[in-house]
CSV table of C-alpha atoms in Angstrom, one decimal:
chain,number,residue,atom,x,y,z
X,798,UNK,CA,39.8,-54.8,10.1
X,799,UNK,CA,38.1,-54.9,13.7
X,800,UNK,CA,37.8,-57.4,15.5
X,801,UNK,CA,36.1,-57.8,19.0
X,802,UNK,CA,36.9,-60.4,21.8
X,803,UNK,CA,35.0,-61.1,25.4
X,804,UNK,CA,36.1,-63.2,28.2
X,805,UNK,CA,34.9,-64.9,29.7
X,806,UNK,CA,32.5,-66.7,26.9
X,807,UNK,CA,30.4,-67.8,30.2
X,808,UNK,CA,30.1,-66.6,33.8
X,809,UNK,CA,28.4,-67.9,36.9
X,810,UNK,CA,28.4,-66.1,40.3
X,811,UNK,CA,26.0,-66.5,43.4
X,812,UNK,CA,24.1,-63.3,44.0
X,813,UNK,CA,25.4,-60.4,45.4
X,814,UNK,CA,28.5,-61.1,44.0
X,815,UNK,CA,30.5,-58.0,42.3
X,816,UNK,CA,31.1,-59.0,38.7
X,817,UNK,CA,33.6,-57.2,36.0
X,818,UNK,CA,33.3,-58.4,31.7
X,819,UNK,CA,36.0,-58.0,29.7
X,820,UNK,CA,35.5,-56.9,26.0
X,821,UNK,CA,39.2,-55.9,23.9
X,822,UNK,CA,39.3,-54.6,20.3
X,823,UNK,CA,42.2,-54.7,17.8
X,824,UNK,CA,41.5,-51.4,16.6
X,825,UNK,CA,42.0,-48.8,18.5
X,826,UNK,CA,40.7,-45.5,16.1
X,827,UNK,CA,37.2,-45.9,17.3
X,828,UNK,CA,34.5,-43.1,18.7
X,829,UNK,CA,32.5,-44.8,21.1
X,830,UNK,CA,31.8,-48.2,22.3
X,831,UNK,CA,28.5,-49.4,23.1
X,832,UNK,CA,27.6,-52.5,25.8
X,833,UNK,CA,24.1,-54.2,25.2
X,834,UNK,CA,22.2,-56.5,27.1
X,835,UNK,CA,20.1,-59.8,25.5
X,836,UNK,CA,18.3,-62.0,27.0
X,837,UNK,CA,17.2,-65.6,25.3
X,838,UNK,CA,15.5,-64.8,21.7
X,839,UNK,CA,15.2,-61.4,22.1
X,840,UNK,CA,16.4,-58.1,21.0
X,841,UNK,CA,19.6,-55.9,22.3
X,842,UNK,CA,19.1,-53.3,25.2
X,843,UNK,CA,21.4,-50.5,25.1
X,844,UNK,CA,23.1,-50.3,28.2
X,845,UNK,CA,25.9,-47.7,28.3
X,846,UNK,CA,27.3,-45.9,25.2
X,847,UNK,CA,30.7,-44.7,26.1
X,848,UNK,CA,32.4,-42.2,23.7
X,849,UNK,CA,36.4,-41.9,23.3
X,850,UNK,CA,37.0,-38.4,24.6
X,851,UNK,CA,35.5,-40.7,28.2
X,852,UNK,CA,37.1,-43.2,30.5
X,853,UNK,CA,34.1,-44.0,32.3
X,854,UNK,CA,30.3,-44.3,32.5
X,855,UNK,CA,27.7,-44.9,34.9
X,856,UNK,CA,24.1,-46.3,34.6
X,857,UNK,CA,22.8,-47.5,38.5
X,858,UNK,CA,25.0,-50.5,39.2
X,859,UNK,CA,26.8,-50.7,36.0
X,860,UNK,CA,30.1,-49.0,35.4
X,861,UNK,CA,32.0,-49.3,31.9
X,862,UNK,CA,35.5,-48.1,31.5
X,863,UNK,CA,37.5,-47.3,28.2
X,864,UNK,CA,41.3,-47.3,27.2
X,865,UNK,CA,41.6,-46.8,23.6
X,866,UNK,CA,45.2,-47.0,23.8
X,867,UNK,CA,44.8,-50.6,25.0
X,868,UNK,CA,42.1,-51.9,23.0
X,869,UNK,CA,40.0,-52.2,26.4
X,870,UNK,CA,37.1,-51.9,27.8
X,871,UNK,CA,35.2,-53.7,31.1
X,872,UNK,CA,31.6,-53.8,32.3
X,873,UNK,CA,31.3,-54.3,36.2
X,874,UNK,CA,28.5,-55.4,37.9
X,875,UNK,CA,28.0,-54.0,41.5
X,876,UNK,CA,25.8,-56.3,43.6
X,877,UNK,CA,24.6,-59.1,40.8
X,878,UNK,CA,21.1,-59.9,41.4
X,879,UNK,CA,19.3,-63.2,39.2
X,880,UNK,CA,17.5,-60.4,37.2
X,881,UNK,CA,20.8,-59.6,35.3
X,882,UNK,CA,21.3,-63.0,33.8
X,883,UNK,CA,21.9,-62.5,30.3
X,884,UNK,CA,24.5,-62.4,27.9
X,885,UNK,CA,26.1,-59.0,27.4
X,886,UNK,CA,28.0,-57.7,24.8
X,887,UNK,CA,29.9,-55.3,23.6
X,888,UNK,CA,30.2,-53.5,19.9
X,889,UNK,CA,32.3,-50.7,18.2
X,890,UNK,CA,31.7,-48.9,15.5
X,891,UNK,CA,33.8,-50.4,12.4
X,892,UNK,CA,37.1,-47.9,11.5
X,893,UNK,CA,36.9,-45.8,8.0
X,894,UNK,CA,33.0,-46.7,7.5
X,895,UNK,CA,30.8,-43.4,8.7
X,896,UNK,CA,31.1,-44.7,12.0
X,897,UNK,CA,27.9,-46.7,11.9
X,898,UNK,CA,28.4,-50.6,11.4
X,899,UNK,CA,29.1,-52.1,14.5
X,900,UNK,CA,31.3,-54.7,15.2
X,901,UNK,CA,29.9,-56.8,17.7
X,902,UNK,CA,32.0,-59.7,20.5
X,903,UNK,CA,30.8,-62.7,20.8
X,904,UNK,CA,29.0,-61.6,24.3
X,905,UNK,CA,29.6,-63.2,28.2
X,906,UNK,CA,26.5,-65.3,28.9
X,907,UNK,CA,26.5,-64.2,32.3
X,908,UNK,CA,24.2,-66.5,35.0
X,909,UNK,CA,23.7,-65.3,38.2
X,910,UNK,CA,22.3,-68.0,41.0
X,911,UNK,CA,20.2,-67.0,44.1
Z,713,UNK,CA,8.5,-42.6,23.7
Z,714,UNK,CA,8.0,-45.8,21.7
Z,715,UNK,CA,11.3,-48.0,20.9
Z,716,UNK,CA,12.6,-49.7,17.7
Z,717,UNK,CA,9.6,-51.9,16.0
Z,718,UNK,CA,10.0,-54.8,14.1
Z,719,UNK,CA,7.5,-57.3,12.3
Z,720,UNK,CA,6.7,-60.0,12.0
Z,721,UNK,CA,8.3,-61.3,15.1
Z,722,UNK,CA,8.1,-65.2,13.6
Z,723,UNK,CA,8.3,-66.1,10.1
Z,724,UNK,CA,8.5,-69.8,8.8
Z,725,UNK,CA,9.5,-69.8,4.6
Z,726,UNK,CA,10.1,-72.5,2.8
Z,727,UNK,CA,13.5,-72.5,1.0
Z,728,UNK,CA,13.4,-70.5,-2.4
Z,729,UNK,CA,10.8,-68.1,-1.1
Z,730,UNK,CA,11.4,-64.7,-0.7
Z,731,UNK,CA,10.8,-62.3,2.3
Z,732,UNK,CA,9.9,-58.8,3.5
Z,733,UNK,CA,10.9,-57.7,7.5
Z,734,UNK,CA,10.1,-54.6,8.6
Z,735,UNK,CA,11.5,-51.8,10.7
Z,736,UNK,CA,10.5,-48.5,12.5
Z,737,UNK,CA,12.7,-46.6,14.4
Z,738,UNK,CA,12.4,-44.0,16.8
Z,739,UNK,CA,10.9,-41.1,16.1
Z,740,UNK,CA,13.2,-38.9,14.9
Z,741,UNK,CA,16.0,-41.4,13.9
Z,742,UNK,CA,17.3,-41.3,10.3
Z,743,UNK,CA,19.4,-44.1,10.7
Z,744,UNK,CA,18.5,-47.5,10.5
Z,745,UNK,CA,20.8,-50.6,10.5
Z,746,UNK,CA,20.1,-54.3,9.9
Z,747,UNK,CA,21.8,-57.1,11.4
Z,748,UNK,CA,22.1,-60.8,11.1
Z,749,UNK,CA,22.4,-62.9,14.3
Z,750,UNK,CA,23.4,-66.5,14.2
Z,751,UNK,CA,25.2,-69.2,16.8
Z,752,UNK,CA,27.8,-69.5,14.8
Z,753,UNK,CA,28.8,-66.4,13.2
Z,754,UNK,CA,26.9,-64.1,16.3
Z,755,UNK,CA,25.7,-60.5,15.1
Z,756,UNK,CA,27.0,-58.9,11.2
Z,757,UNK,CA,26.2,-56.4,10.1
Z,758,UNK,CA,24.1,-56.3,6.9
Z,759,UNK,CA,23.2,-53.0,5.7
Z,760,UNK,CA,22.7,-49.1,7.0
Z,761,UNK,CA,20.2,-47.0,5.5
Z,762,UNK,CA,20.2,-42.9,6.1
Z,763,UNK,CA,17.7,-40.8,4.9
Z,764,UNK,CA,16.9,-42.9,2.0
Z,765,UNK,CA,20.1,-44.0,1.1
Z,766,UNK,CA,22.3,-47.2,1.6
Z,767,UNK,CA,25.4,-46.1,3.4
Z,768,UNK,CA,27.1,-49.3,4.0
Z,769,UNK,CA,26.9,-52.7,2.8
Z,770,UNK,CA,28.4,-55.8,5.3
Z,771,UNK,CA,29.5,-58.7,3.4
Z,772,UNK,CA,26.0,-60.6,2.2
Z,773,UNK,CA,25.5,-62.1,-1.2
Z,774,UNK,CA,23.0,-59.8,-3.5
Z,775,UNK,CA,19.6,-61.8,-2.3
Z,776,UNK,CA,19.9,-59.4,0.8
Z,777,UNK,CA,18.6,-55.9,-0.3
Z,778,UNK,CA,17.2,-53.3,1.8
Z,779,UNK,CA,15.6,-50.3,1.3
Z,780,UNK,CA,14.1,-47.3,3.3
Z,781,UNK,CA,11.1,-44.9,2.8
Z,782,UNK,CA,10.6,-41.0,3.8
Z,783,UNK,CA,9.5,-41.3,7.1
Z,784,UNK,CA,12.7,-43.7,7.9
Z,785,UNK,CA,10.8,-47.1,8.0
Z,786,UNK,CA,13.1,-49.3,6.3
Z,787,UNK,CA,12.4,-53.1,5.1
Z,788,UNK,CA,14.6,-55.9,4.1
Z,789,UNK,CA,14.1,-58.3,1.7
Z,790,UNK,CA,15.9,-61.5,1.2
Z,791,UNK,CA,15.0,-63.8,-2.0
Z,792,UNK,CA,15.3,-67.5,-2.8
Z,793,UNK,CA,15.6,-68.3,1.1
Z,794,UNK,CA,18.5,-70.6,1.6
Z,795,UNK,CA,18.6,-73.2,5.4
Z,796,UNK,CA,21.3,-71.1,6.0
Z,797,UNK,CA,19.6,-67.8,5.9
Z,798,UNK,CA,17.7,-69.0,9.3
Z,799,UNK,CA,18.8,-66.4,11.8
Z,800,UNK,CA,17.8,-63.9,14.1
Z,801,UNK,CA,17.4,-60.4,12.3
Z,802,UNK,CA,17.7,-57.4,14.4
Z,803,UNK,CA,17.3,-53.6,13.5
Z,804,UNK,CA,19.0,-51.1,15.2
Z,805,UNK,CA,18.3,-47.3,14.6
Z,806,UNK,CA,20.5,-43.9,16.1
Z,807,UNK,CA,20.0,-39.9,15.8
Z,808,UNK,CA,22.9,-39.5,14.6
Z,809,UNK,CA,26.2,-41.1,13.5
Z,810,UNK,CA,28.3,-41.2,17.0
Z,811,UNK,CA,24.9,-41.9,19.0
Z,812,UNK,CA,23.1,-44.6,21.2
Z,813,UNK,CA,22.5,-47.6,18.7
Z,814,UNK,CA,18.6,-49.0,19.7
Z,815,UNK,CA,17.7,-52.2,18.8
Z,816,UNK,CA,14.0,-53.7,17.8
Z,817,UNK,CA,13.1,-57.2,19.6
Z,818,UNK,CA,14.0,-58.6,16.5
Z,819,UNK,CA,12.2,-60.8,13.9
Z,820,UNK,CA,13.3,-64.9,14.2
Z,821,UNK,CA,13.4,-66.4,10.4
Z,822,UNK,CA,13.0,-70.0,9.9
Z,823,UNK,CA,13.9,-71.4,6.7
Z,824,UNK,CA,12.4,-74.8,6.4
């Protein structure tokens, strides 16, 4: 069984600020792990997809690392503007199952004050 | 190119009704996904659909069925709505199995 945790459950940081989420899974046979992005009452954005053979990915001011020996991975925020208030969240893909259901955290709702 | 649609966006059902959401996914995806999204219990994962077929089942009782037509749209139906069925119900479709998961906006049921 997989099971996904994030801390902080809430974050709040003046702007500008340099930000890292942390997202830890109990199992570590996975293939990729995927960070999304939702704001109030609406869908997921797909931020970064980072697969297992990768310790790192880049998207602008994001960077997500892996360590699938640890059962880790962090999102860091370089230079936090208001804009990326949201709560993010982090999934893998459930072991033994094709690979596709994901098995979502409970997400960071992350506020960030001008 | 166009993202992950889903309709209706807002639904209001009375319990014991049934009802159809609907899902297209990028062009070119086979794989389509439907997932649950409460406060309580946050995002599960309902069904997966791939070229037709159900692939995997999460842990739902029978009133949640899916199903998913040649040119990949898929629909979900739920029957004899419960309170509890009120959730947030998200779509997610990939190329492939080990690819980017994209999500539709969503469709927000209320069971009243």
């Amino acid at each position: 069984k997989q099971e996904v945790t994030q801390i902080p459950a809430a974050l709040s940081v003046p702007e500008g600020e340099n930000l890292v989420l942390n997202c830890s899974f109990t199992d570590s046979a996975i293939y990729n792990l995927q960070w999304f992005r939702q704001d109030p009452g609406k869908g997921l954005t797909s931020l970064l997809l980072i697969q297992s053979s990768q310790r790192e990915q880049t998207s602008g001011r994001l960077n997500a690392s892996l360590d699938k020996s640890s059962g880790r991975s962090t999102l860091y925020i370089a230079a936090s503007q208001p804009g990326d208030s949201a709560t993010y969240l982090c999934a893998v893909p459930l072991p033994n199952s094709g690979n596709t259901p994901l098995v979502f955290g409970k997400g960071t709702r992350l506020s960030v004050i001008a | 190119k166009a993202g992950v649609t889903q309709t209706p966006r807002y639904l209001i059902k009375t319990r014991g009704q049934q009802v159809t959401l609907s899902c297209s996914p990028i062009s070119g995806h086979r794989s389509v996904s439907w997932y649950q999204q409460t406060p309580g219990q946050g995002l599960q994962f309902l069904f997966e659909y791939f070229s037709e077929t159900q692939r995997n089942k999460g842990n739902f009782p029978g009133r949640f069925s899916g199903r998913q037509f040649s040119n990949s749209r898929s629909e979900m139906n739920v029957s004899t709505l419960e309170l509890g069925d009120s959730a947030l119900y998200l779509c997610a479709s990939r190329l492939g199995m080990m690819t980017e998961a994209f999500f539709g906006q969503g469709t927000r049921l209320t069971v009243v």
